[in-house]
Amino acid sequence: MIQNSMRLEFPSKSQNESFARVVVASFAAQLDPTIEELSDIKTAVSEAVTNAIIHGYEDIIGTVIIECRIEGNKIEIIVEDEGVGIEDINKAIEPFYTSKPELERSGMGFTVMETFMDELELFSEIGKGTKVRMVKVFKSVKAEE
């Protein structure tokens, strides 16, 4: 039973990253999260959107899609691109691995997402794009029976 959901699409321009995190945080606010829970979501969304922009589309402008669903005391956030895809997911999720060392990227994006969210799943296909699925359980909200 989905209580509420939303979908957002925007061009893969770096200035849209902060817009995306604010929209998702505003949507999550209906669960009355703690400041820490809200901060965790904003950080994870920033990492996922930045990955889509920098790695998914590289030097072209594409579309980043965010879908959010709230069920009980959980929010599911899906960040998707239709970019180049990830060749080796296992390597991509390793801490400090980056495919763009020249950009001085830390290679910690997936580690950060995993740390701040309760669930993280990654789906990718070369030439078709990447989908990051994250779930956060709000401890401040009692799950509806």
Rosetta silent file (secondary structure, phi, psi, omega in degrees, C-alpha in Angstrom):
SEQUENCE: MIQNSMRLEFPSKSQNESFARVVVASFAAQLDPTIEELSDIKTAVSEAVTNAIIHGYEDIIGTVIIECRIEGNKIEIIVEDEGVGIEDINKAIEPFYTSKPELERSGMGFTVMETFMDELELFSEIGKGTKVRMVKVFKSVKAEE
SCORE:     score description
SCORE:     0.000 S_00000001
   1 L     0.000  107.850  177.876    0.000    0.000    0.000 S_00000001
   2 L   -83.317  125.211  178.813    1.711    3.172   -1.204 S_00000001
   3 L   -80.947  -37.596 -178.424    0.713    6.159    0.883 S_00000001
   4 E  -161.090  152.042  178.363    2.227    8.786   -1.383 S_00000001
   5 E  -151.901  162.175  176.273    4.581    9.004   -4.340 S_00000001
   6 E  -153.903  159.108  179.322    6.211   11.525   -6.654 S_00000001
   7 E  -137.033  138.052 -178.531    8.321   11.632   -9.799 S_00000001
   8 E  -135.287  134.301  175.129   10.781   14.301  -10.878 S_00000001
   9 E  -127.234  139.399  179.159   12.714   14.630  -14.147 S_00000001
  10 E  -155.087  157.475  178.060   15.401   17.207  -14.873 S_00000001
  11 E   -65.553  147.949 -177.748   18.390   17.779  -17.195 S_00000001
  12 L   -78.684   63.191  175.920   21.713   16.335  -16.011 S_00000001
  13 L  -108.768  139.380 -173.880   23.251   19.703  -15.190 S_00000001
  14 L   -58.681  -30.530 -179.742   25.269   20.032  -11.996 S_00000001
  15 L   -68.385  -13.607  178.627   23.241   23.018  -10.785 S_00000001
  16 H   -84.170   -9.493 -179.706   20.171   20.726  -10.585 S_00000001
  17 H   -61.298  -46.549 -178.853   21.769   18.527   -7.901 S_00000001
  18 H   -68.244  -34.342  175.322   20.848   20.895   -5.061 S_00000001
  19 H   -60.051  -46.674 -177.997   17.327   21.287   -6.504 S_00000001
  20 H   -61.442  -44.008 -177.882   16.879   17.487   -6.479 S_00000001
  21 H   -66.673  -35.367  178.671   17.989   17.095   -2.866 S_00000001
  22 H   -69.298  -41.763  179.122   15.652   19.874   -1.690 S_00000001
  23 H   -62.062  -47.118 -179.525   12.671   18.378   -3.553 S_00000001
  24 H   -64.986  -41.614  178.405   13.258   14.909   -2.088 S_00000001
  25 H   -62.744  -40.161  178.483   13.807   16.352    1.409 S_00000001
  26 H   -64.367  -40.711  178.061   10.580   18.356    1.097 S_00000001
  27 H   -64.406  -42.094 -178.849    8.697   15.231    0.033 S_00000001
  28 H   -68.524  -22.655 -175.631   10.208   13.247    2.943 S_00000001
  29 H   -59.089  -23.866  179.510    9.221   15.985    5.407 S_00000001
  30 H   -64.316  -16.179  176.611    5.669   14.605    5.549 S_00000001
  31 H   -89.041    2.691  179.291    7.082   11.759    7.677 S_00000001
  32 L    53.629   54.438 -178.107    8.266   14.327   10.226 S_00000001
  33 L   -71.753  161.947  171.437   11.881   13.091   10.162 S_00000001
  34 L   -71.933  165.017  177.517   14.583   14.174   12.563 S_00000001
  35 H   -60.726  -38.052  179.436   17.123   16.688   11.251 S_00000001
  36 H   -64.767  -44.348  178.968   19.648   13.856   11.092 S_00000001
  37 H   -61.923  -41.744  179.149   17.319   11.625    9.030 S_00000001
  38 H   -64.979  -40.959  177.927   16.628   14.501    6.641 S_00000001
  39 H   -63.045  -41.496  178.010   20.339   15.228    6.336 S_00000001
  40 H   -58.955  -45.060 -179.282   21.042   11.539    5.574 S_00000001
  41 H   -64.235  -45.920 -178.732   18.497   11.576    2.742 S_00000001
  42 H   -60.719  -42.024 -179.600   19.825   14.826    1.278 S_00000001
  43 H   -64.845  -46.737 -179.073   23.394   13.512    1.322 S_00000001
  44 H   -63.223  -42.870  178.897   22.479   10.184   -0.300 S_00000001
  45 H   -63.668  -42.293  177.193   20.376   11.882   -2.997 S_00000001
  46 H   -56.116  -45.931 -179.209   23.228   14.316   -3.721 S_00000001
  47 H   -63.540  -45.089 -177.888   25.640   11.431   -4.236 S_00000001
  48 H   -65.791  -43.617 -179.613   23.269    9.494   -6.497 S_00000001
  49 H   -67.362  -42.317  178.262   22.371   12.532   -8.624 S_00000001
  50 H   -60.730  -42.073  176.834   26.014   13.628   -8.890 S_00000001
  51 H   -59.648  -44.463 -179.604   26.964   10.120  -10.066 S_00000001
  52 H   -60.916  -42.552 -177.523   24.225   10.213  -12.723 S_00000001
  53 H   -69.870  -50.263 -173.095   25.400   13.616  -13.980 S_00000001
  54 H   -79.272  -44.244 -174.951   29.169   13.017  -13.918 S_00000001
  55 H   -96.345  -37.869 -177.009   29.420    9.306  -14.671 S_00000001
  56 H   -68.034  -45.768 -174.919   26.124    8.461  -16.361 S_00000001
  57 L  -107.165   -9.275  178.525   26.113   11.187  -18.957 S_00000001
  58 L    49.598 -108.127 -173.232   29.760   12.225  -18.951 S_00000001
  59 L  -104.089   14.962  178.035   29.925   15.132  -21.449 S_00000001
  60 L  -120.455  161.537  177.308   26.334   15.172  -22.708 S_00000001
  61 L   -97.149  124.011  177.243   23.103   16.437  -21.188 S_00000001
  62 L  -125.697 -159.196 -179.008   20.569   13.711  -20.502 S_00000001
  63 E  -116.047  133.851  172.422   17.673   13.253  -18.108 S_00000001
  64 E  -105.001  133.310 -178.389   17.876   12.294  -14.448 S_00000001
  65 E  -118.018  131.329  175.148   14.705   10.741  -13.027 S_00000001
  66 E  -122.076  129.392  174.245   13.879   10.552   -9.330 S_00000001
  67 E  -122.143  136.373  178.129   10.943    8.560   -8.006 S_00000001
  68 E  -128.393  141.375  175.057    9.978    8.511   -4.333 S_00000001
  69 E  -134.237  136.548  174.776    7.421    6.376   -2.519 S_00000001
  70 E  -111.139  127.666  175.471    6.363    6.561    1.076 S_00000001
  71 E  -134.580  117.118 -178.796    4.951    3.451    2.730 S_00000001
  72 L    57.926 -120.545 -178.451    4.374    3.507    6.476 S_00000001
  73 L  -103.021   21.666 -177.630    7.610    4.727    8.077 S_00000001
  74 E  -122.562  146.107  169.402    9.796    4.145    4.990 S_00000001
  75 E  -119.751  133.478  174.505   10.758    6.194    1.979 S_00000001
  76 E  -108.093  128.940 -179.035   12.044    4.538   -1.178 S_00000001
  77 E  -122.900  125.080  177.226   14.086    6.772   -3.472 S_00000001
  78 E  -117.193  124.166  176.411   15.068    5.726   -6.984 S_00000001
  79 E  -114.248  122.912 -172.249   17.566    7.827   -8.931 S_00000001
  80 E  -131.858  143.928  171.592   17.859    6.774  -12.548 S_00000001
  81 E  -130.678  163.220  177.887   19.752    7.859  -15.648 S_00000001
  82 L  -113.837   40.406 -174.183   19.729    6.617  -19.227 S_00000001
  83 L   -90.506 -145.543 -170.629   23.469    7.103  -19.625 S_00000001
  84 L   -75.020  -21.335 -177.785   26.476    4.926  -20.332 S_00000001
  85 L    84.115  170.244 -178.954   25.905    2.398  -17.535 S_00000001
  86 L  -111.071  124.702 -177.301   28.407    0.813  -15.183 S_00000001
  87 L   -67.578  -45.741 -176.599   30.685   -1.855  -16.571 S_00000001
  88 L  -132.079   96.739 -177.058   31.551   -3.522  -13.256 S_00000001
  89 H   -60.174  -42.074 -178.642   29.100   -2.817  -10.407 S_00000001
  90 H   -59.975  -39.639  178.281   31.200   -4.719   -7.854 S_00000001
  91 H   -70.704  -40.791 -177.428   34.217   -2.554   -8.645 S_00000001
  92 H   -61.389  -32.087 -177.623   32.099    0.652   -8.721 S_00000001
  93 L   -87.682   -3.226  176.703   30.849    0.099   -5.160 S_00000001
  94 L   -67.403  133.829  176.722   34.343   -0.426   -3.744 S_00000001
  95 L   -56.795  139.070  177.622   35.358    2.434   -1.436 S_00000001
  96 L    74.017   -2.464  175.298   37.764    4.896   -3.108 S_00000001
  97 L   -77.186  131.927  173.302   37.225    3.476   -6.610 S_00000001
  98 L  -139.796  140.561  177.032   36.597    6.205   -9.167 S_00000001
  99 L   -89.164   -1.907 -178.664   36.398    6.053  -12.923 S_00000001
 100 L  -131.991   62.942 -178.879   37.258    9.779  -13.079 S_00000001
 101 H   -61.917  -25.325 -179.773   40.411   10.368  -10.976 S_00000001
 102 H   -66.829  -18.855  178.099   41.207   13.470  -13.063 S_00000001
 103 H   -92.001    6.766 -178.851   38.159   15.175  -11.510 S_00000001
 104 L    55.683   41.832  175.974   39.564   14.539   -8.026 S_00000001
 105 L   -80.691  145.088 -175.666   36.527   12.446   -7.142 S_00000001
 106 L   -82.422  -18.836 -178.167   36.888   10.565   -3.864 S_00000001
 107 L    74.601   22.685 -176.760   35.232    7.351   -5.049 S_00000001
 108 L  -111.020    6.769 -175.281   33.081    7.260   -1.912 S_00000001
 109 H   -54.151  -53.404 -178.631   29.638    7.957   -3.430 S_00000001
 110 H   -68.224  -34.744  177.133   28.165    4.469   -3.072 S_00000001
 111 H   -63.123  -42.662  178.022   29.792    4.026    0.351 S_00000001
 112 H   -62.355  -46.626  179.643   28.173    7.281    1.502 S_00000001
 113 H   -59.111  -44.627 -179.203   24.774    6.188    0.146 S_00000001
 114 H   -63.769  -37.273 -178.793   25.104    2.810    1.866 S_00000001
 115 H   -68.716  -41.339 -173.145   26.094    4.452    5.166 S_00000001
 116 H   -89.175  -14.604 -178.644   23.224    6.951    5.276 S_00000001
 117 L  -113.497  162.085 -179.761   20.427    4.720    3.979 S_00000001
 118 L   -84.758  -26.687  176.704   19.015    1.442    5.307 S_00000001
 119 E  -138.707  145.090  174.938   18.994   -0.284    1.903 S_00000001
 120 E  -142.851  125.758  174.977   20.954    0.321   -1.291 S_00000001
 121 E  -129.110  145.568 -176.904   20.550   -1.545   -4.568 S_00000001
 122 E  -129.944  127.122  178.221   22.294   -0.791   -7.820 S_00000001
 123 E  -126.379  135.398 -179.544   21.149   -1.858  -11.291 S_00000001
 124 E  -154.123  147.468  176.145   23.011   -0.966  -14.458 S_00000001
 125 E  -138.548  129.841 -178.572   23.257   -1.952  -18.088 S_00000001
 126 L   -56.731  130.224  177.976   25.946   -0.745  -20.472 S_00000001
 127 L    79.642   -5.863 -177.568   24.536    1.780  -22.917 S_00000001
 128 L  -119.847  -19.931  176.179   21.143    1.871  -21.181 S_00000001
 129 E   120.688 -175.217 -174.373   21.817    3.532  -17.835 S_00000001
 130 E  -135.091  144.077  177.032   21.890    3.055  -14.102 S_00000001
 131 E  -128.464  125.649  176.770   19.256    2.888  -11.384 S_00000001
 132 E  -110.089  123.180  178.654   20.061    3.416   -7.706 S_00000001
 133 E  -111.959  123.676 -179.108   17.354    2.292   -5.254 S_00000001
 134 E  -126.479  144.034  176.679   17.653    3.530   -1.668 S_00000001
 135 E  -129.023  135.493  175.198   15.367    2.996    1.318 S_00000001
 136 E  -122.720  128.268  175.231   15.356    4.924    4.581 S_00000001
 137 E   -99.568  125.464 -178.439   13.359    3.754    7.594 S_00000001
 138 L   -86.170  114.099  178.764   12.357    6.602    9.854 S_00000001
 139 L   -71.253  -23.716 -177.222   12.948    5.672   13.484 S_00000001
 140 L   -77.412   -8.939 -178.408   11.059    8.816   14.504 S_00000001
 141 L  -114.669  132.799  175.829    7.845    7.464   12.943 S_00000001
 142 L   -80.925  129.525  179.459    5.909    4.510   14.295 S_00000001
 143 L   -63.522  137.553  178.685    5.010    2.130   11.496 S_00000001
 144 L   -73.591  135.165 -179.214    1.281    1.979   10.912 S_00000001
 145 L   -73.722    0.000    0.000   -0.160   -1.392   11.819 S_00000001
